[in-house]
Coordinates of C-alpha atoms in Angstrom, one line a residue:
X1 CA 0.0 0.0 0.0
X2 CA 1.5 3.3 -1.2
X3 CA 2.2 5.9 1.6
X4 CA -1.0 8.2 2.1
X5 CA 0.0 11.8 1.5
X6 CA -0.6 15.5 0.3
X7 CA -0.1 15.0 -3.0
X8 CA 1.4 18.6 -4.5
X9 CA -0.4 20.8 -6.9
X10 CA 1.0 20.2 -10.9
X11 CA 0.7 22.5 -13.7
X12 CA 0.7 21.2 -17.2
X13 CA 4.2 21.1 -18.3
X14 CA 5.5 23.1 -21.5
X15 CA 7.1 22.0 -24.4
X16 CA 10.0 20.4 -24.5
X17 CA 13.2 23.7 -24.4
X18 CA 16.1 23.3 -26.6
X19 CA 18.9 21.3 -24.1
X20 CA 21.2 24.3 -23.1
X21 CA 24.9 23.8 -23.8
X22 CA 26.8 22.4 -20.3
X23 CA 30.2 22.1 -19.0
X24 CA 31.8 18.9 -19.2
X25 CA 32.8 16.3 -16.8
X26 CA 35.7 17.0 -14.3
X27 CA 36.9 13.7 -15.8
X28 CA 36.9 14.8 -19.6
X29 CA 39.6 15.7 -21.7
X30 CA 37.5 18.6 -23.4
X31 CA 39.3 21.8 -23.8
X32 CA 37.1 25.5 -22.8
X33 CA 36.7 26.1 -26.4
X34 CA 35.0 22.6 -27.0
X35 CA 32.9 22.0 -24.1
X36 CA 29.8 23.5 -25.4
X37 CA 29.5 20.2 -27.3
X38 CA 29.8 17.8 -24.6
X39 CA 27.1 17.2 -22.5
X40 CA 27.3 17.3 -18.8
X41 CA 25.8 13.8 -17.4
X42 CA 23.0 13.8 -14.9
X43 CA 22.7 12.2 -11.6
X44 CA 20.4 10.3 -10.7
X45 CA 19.4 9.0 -7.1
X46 CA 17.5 6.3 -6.4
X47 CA 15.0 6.1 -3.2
X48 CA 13.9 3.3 -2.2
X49 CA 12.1 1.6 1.4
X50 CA 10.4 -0.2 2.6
X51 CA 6.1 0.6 2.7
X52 CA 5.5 3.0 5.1
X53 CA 9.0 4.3 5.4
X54 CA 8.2 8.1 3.9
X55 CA 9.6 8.1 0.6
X56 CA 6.2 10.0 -0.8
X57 CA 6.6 12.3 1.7
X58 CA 9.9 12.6 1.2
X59 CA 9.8 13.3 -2.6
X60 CA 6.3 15.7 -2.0
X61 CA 8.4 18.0 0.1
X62 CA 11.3 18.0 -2.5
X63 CA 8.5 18.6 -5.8
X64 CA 6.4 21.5 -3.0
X65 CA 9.6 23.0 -1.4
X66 CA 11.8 26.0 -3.0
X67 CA 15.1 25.1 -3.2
X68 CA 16.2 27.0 -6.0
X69 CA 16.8 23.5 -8.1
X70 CA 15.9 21.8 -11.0
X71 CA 14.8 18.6 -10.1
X72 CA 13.0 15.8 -11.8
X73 CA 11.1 13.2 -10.1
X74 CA 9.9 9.6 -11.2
X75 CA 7.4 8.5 -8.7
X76 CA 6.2 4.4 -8.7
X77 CA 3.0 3.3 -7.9
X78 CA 0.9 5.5 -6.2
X79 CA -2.3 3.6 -6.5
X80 CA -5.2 4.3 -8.4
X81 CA -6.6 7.2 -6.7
X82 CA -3.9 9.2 -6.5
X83 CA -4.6 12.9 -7.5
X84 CA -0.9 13.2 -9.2
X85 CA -2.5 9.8 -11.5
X86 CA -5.2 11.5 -12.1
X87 CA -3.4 14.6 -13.6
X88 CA -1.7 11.7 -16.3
X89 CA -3.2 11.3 -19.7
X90 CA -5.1 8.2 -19.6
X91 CA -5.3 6.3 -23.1
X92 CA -8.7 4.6 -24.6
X93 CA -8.2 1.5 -22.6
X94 CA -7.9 3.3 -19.5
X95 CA -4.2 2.2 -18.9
X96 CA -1.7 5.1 -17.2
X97 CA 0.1 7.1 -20.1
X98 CA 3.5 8.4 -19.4
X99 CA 3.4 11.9 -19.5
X100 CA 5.9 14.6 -17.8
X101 CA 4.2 17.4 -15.5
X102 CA 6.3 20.9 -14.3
X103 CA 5.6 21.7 -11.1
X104 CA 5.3 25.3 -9.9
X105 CA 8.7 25.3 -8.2
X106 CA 10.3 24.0 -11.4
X107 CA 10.5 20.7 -11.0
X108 CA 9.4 17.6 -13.2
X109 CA 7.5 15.0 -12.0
X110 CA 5.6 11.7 -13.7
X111 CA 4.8 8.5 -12.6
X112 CA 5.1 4.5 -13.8
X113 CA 3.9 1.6 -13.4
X114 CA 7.3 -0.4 -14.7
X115 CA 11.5 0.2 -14.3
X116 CA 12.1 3.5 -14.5
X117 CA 14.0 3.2 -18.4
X118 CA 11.3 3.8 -20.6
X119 CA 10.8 6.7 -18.2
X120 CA 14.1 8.5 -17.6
X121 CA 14.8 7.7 -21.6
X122 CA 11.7 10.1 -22.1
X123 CA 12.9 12.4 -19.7
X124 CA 16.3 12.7 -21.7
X125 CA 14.3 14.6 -24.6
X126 CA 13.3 17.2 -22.2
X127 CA 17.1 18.1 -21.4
X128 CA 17.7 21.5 -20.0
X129 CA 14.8 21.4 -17.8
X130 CA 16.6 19.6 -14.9
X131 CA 20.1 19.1 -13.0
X132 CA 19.2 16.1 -11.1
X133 CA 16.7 12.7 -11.7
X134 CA 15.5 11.5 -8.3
X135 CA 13.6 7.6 -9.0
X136 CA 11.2 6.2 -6.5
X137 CA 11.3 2.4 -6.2
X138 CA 8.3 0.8 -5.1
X139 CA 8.3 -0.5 -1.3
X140 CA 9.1 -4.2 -2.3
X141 CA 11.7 -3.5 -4.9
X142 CA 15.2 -4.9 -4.9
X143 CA 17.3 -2.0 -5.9
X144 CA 20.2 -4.0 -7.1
X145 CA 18.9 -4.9 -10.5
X146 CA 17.5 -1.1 -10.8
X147 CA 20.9 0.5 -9.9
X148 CA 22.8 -2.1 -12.4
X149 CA 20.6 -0.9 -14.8
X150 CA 22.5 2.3 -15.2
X151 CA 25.8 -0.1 -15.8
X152 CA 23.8 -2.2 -18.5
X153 CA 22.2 -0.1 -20.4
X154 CA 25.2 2.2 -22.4
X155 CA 22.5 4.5 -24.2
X156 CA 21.0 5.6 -20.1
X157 CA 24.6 5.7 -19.3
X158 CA 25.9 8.2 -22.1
X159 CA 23.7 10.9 -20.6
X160 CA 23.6 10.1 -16.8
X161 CA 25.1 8.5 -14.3
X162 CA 24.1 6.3 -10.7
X163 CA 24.8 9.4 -7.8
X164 CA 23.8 7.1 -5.2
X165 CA 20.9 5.2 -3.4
X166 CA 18.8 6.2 -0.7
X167 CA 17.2 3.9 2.1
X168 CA 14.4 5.8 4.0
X169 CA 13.3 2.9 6.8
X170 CA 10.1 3.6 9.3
X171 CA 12.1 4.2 13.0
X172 CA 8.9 1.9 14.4
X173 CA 8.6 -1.4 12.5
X174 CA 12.0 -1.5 10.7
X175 CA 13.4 -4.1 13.3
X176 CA 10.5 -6.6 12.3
X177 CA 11.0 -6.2 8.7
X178 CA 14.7 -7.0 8.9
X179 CA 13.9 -10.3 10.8
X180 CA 11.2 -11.2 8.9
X181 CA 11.7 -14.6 7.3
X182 CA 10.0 -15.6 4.2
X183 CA 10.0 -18.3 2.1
X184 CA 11.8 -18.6 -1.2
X185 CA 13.6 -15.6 -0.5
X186 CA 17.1 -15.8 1.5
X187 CA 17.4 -11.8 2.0
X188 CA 14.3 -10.3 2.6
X189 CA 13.4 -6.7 0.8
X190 CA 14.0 -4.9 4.0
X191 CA 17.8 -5.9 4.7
X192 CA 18.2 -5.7 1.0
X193 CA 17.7 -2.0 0.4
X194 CA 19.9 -1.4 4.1
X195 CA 22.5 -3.6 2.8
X196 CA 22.6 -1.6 -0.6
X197 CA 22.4 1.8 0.9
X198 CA 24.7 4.7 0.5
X199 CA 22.6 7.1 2.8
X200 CA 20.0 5.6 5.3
X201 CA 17.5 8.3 6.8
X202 CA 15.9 6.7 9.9
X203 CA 12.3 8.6 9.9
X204 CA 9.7 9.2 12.0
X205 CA 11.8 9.3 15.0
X206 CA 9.4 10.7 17.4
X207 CA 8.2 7.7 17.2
X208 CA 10.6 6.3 19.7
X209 CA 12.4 7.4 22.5
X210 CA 16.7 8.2 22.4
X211 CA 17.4 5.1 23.8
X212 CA 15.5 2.8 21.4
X213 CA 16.7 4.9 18.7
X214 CA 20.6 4.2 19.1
X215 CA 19.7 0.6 19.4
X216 CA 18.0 0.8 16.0
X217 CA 20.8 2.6 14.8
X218 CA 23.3 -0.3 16.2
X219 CA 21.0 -2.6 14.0
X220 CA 21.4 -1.0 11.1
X221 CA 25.3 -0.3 11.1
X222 CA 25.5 -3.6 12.1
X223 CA 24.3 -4.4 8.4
X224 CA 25.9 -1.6 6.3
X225 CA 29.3 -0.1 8.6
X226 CA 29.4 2.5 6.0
X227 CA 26.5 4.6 4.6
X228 CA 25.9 8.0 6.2
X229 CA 22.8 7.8 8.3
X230 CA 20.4 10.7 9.9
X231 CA 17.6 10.6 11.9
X232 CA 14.4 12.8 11.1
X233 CA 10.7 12.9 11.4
X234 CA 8.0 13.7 8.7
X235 CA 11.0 12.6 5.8
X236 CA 12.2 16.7 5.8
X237 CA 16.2 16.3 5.4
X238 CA 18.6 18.5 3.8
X239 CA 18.5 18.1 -0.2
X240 CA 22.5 17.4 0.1
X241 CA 21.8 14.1 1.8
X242 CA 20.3 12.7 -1.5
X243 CA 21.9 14.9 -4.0
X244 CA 25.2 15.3 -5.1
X245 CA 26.0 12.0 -2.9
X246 CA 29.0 10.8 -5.8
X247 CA 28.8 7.4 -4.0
X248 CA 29.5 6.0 -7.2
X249 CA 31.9 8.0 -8.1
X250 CA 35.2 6.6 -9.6
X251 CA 37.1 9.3 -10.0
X252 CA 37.4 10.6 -6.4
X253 CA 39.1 8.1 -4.2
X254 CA 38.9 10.0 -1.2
X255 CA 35.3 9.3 -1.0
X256 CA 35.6 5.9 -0.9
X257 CA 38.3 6.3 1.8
X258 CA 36.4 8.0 4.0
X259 CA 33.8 5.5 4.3
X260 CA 36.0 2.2 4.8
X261 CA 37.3 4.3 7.3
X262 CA 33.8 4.2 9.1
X263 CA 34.7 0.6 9.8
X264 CA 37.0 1.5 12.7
X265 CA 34.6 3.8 13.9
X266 CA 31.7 1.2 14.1
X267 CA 34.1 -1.8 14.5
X268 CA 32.4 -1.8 18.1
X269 CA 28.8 -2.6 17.1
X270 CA 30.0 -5.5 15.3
X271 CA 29.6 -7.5 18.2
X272 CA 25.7 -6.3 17.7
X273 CA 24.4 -9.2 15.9
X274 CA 21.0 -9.9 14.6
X275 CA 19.3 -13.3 13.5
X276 CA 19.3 -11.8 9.6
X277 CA 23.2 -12.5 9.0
X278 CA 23.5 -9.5 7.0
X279 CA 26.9 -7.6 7.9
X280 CA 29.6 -5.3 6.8
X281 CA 33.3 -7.6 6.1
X282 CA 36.0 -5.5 5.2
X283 CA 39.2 -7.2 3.9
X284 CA 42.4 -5.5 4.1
X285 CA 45.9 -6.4 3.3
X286 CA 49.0 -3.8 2.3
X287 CA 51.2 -5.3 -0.2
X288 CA 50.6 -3.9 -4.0
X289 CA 49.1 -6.9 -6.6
X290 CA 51.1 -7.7 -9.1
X291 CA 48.3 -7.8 -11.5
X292 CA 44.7 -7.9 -11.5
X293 CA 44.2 -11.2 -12.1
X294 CA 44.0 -13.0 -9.2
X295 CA 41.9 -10.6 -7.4
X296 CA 39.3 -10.4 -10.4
X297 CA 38.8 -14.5 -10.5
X298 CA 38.4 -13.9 -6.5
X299 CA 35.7 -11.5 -6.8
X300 CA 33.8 -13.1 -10.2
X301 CA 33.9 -16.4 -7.9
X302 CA 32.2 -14.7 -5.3
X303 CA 29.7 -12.5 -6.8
X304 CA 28.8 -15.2 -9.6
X305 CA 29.1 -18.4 -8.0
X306 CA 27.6 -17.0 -4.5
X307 CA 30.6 -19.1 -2.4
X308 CA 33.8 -18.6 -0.9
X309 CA 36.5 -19.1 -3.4
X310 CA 37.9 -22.5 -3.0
X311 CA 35.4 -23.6 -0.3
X312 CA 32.0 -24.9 -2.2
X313 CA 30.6 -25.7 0.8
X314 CA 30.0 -22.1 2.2
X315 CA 28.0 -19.8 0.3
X316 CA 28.4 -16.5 0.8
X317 CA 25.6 -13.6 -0.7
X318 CA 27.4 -10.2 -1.9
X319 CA 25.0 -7.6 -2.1
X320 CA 27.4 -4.5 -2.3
X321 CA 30.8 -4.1 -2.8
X322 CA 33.5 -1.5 -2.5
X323 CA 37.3 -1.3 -2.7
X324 CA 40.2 1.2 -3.2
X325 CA 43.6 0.0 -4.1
X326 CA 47.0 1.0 -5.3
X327 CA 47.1 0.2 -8.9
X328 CA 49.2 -3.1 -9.7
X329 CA 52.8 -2.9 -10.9
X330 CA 51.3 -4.1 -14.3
X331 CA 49.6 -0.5 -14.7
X332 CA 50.7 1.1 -17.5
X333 CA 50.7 4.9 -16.3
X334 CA 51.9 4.7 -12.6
X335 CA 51.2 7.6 -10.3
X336 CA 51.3 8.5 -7.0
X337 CA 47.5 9.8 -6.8
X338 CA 46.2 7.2 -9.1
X339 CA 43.8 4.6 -7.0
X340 CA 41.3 2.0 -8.4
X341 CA 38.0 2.0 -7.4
X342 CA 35.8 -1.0 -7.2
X343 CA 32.1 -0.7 -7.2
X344 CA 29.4 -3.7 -7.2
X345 CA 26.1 -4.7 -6.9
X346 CA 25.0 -8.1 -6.5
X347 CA 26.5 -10.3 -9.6
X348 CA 27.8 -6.8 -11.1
X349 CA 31.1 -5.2 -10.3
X350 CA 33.5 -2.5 -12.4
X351 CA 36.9 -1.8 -11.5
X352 CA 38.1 1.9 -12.9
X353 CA 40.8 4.6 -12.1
X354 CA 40.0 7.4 -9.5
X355 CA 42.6 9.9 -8.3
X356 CA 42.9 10.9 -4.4
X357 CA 43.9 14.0 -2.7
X358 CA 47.5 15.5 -3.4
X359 CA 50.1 14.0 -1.4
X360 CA 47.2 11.8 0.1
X361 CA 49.0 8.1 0.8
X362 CA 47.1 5.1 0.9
X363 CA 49.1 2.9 3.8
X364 CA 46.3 -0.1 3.1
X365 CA 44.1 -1.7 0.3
X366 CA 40.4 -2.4 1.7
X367 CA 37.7 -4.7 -0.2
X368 CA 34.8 -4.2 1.5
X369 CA 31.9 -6.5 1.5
X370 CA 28.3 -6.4 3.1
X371 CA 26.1 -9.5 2.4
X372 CA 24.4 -12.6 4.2
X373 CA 26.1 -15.7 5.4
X374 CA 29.4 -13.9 5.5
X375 CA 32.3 -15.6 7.6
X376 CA 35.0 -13.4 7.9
X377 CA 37.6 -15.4 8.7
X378 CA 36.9 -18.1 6.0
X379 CA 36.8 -14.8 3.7
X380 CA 40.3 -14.0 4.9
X381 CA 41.8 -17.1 4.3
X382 CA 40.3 -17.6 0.9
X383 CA 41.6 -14.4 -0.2
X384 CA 45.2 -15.2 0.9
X385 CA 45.4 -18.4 -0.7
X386 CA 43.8 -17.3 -4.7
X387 CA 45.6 -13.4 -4.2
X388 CA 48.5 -14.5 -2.5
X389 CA 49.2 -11.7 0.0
X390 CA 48.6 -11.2 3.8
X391 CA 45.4 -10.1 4.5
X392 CA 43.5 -9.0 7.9
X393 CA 40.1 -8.3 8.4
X394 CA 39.4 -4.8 9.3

């Protein structure tokens, strides 16, 4: 059941403006005088959580606020009777036709019944309009396959980019969705979009007291050690939580750094375990590879196979996965600030460059992992044997 909310007044929405010329990416290699014909990418966020946990709220104050920014919203599901499905076009048979709406504050906003491709494709011909694509996934959604998407498909990915992936989860039943056990399904929906989460947003906090609340919190980090999290009430948070996040964000290591640095902050609550046997592993070890090679079968044996290379008789369920390391000797263009960055989802992972902070030094390489059925130290010793180095676990 979609959350019940104030749905915002919409305005039909004008035709389509010639896209404006943009700056490049910090990452091309377009001079001043040719950037006017390269594109800037969008970012796009996706929210997702599970039913009840605000995300209409959320995205009505974003599409009612002024914030001075140009932001288009794709909103899933929100029933039949909703006033902003209403305001659609609705074809001969009576099905929901996609059509874009402006909102008064200058934001875009339509809604779908299916992934959010045909959608954002659509959106694309209305370039110039927006800055930023915000997607609503419906409450029982999986977010892996919706986020890989953005990998998979090169035509979405010449003209935008994944920013990151918001979890909003309901302060007061969030704890029984995480240990809910269903059958056919190993990781439920609730843990799922924790696990995959680059920002968290615990809402409706009033709801319970400080001391239940760090508890809650314990839960969580005890899943995913390093997405940002903040507590609020009635989904209101600052638009920088969800925009301009650059969790996926190859080119700047020190992003990455920073969060497998939360590890040692939290490494505390690790001893806060739930039934669910979701948690944060982070793998660590100092030497520099040789080559990729050994790493790469490591990883495709993990993510592909779901088991602990060498050890068929554990399986082990990656649902996120991060790393930053010193490029191998094999690299053809060594520098100091060069790192690589490794980003996956489930069965998907990419491995680029990224650059860190001048003079920054990374003293350690750090794979982190968060998944179910997890065991760290049979992690560790797999690693060691197929990448041949001395590894730890952080």
């Amino acid at each position: 059941m979609a959350d019940l909310e104030e749905i915002p007044d919409l305005v039909p929405a004008a035709a389509p403006a010639p896209a404006e010329p943009s700056n490049t990416d910090s990452v091309s290699a377009a001079t001043p005088s040719d950037s006017e014909s390269v594109r800037r990418k969008i970012p796009v966020t996706i929210v997702t959580g599970f039913l009840g946990s605000g995300k209409t709220t959320l995205l009505n104050y974003i599409l009612t606020e002024k914030h001075e920014k140009k932001i288009a919203v794709i909103l899933n599901e929100f029933g039949e009777s909703s006033d902003i499905e209403k305001s659609l076009s609705v074809n001969d048979e009576g099905t929901l036709y996609e059509e874009w709406l402006e909102l008064r504050n200058g934001c875009l906003c339509c809604t779908v019944k299916d992934n959010g491709v045909v959608a954002i494709e659509n959106l694309m011909e209305k370039r110039g309009k927006f800055d930023y694509i915000l997607l609503e996934t419906s409450g029982l959604a999986d977010p892996g396959p919706i986020a890989s998407m953005f990998w998979l498909d090169d035509g979405l990915g010449s003209e935008i980019y994944l920013d990151g992936i918001v979890t909003l989860v309901d302060a007061k039943h969030i704890r029984e969705y995480m240990g809910e056990k269903k059958q056919d399904t190993l990781i439920n929906e609730a843990l799922k979009q924790i696990a995959i989460a680059d920002r968290i947003v615990i809402n409706k906090k009033d709801l319970l007291n400080e001391a239940e609340l760090d508890t809650l919190e314990k839960d969580i980090v005890s899943v995913n050690s390093v997405a940002d999290i903040l507590r609020t009430e009635r989904s209101k948070i600052p638009l920088d939580f969800v925009l301009d996040i650059k969790a996926y964000d190859v080119h700047n290591a020190d992003i990455l750094a920073a969060q497998t640095r939360k590890i040692d902050e939290h490494r505390s609550v690790h001893a806060h375990k739930l039934s669910h046997d979701v948690q944060t592993v982070c793998i660590q070890f100092q030497q520099q590879l040789d080559t990729l090679e050994q790493l790469e079968g490591w990883i495709q044996t993990l993510l592909w196979e779901k088991q602990v290379p060498g050890d068929e008789q554990q399986e082990a369920h990656v649902l996120r996965l991060k790393g930053i390391l010193v490029p191998p000797k094999d690299n053809p263009r060594p520098e100091a600030r060069k790192r690589l960055i490794i980003q996956g989802v489930q069965d998907l992972y990419d491995i680029q460059e990224g650059y860190g902070d001048e003079g920054e030094t990374i003293d350690m390489n750090k794979l982190v992992l968060i998944g179910k059925s997890l065991h760290p130290e049979k992690l560790r010793a797999s690693f060691v044997q197929h990448v041949q180095v001395n590894a730890t676990i952080q």
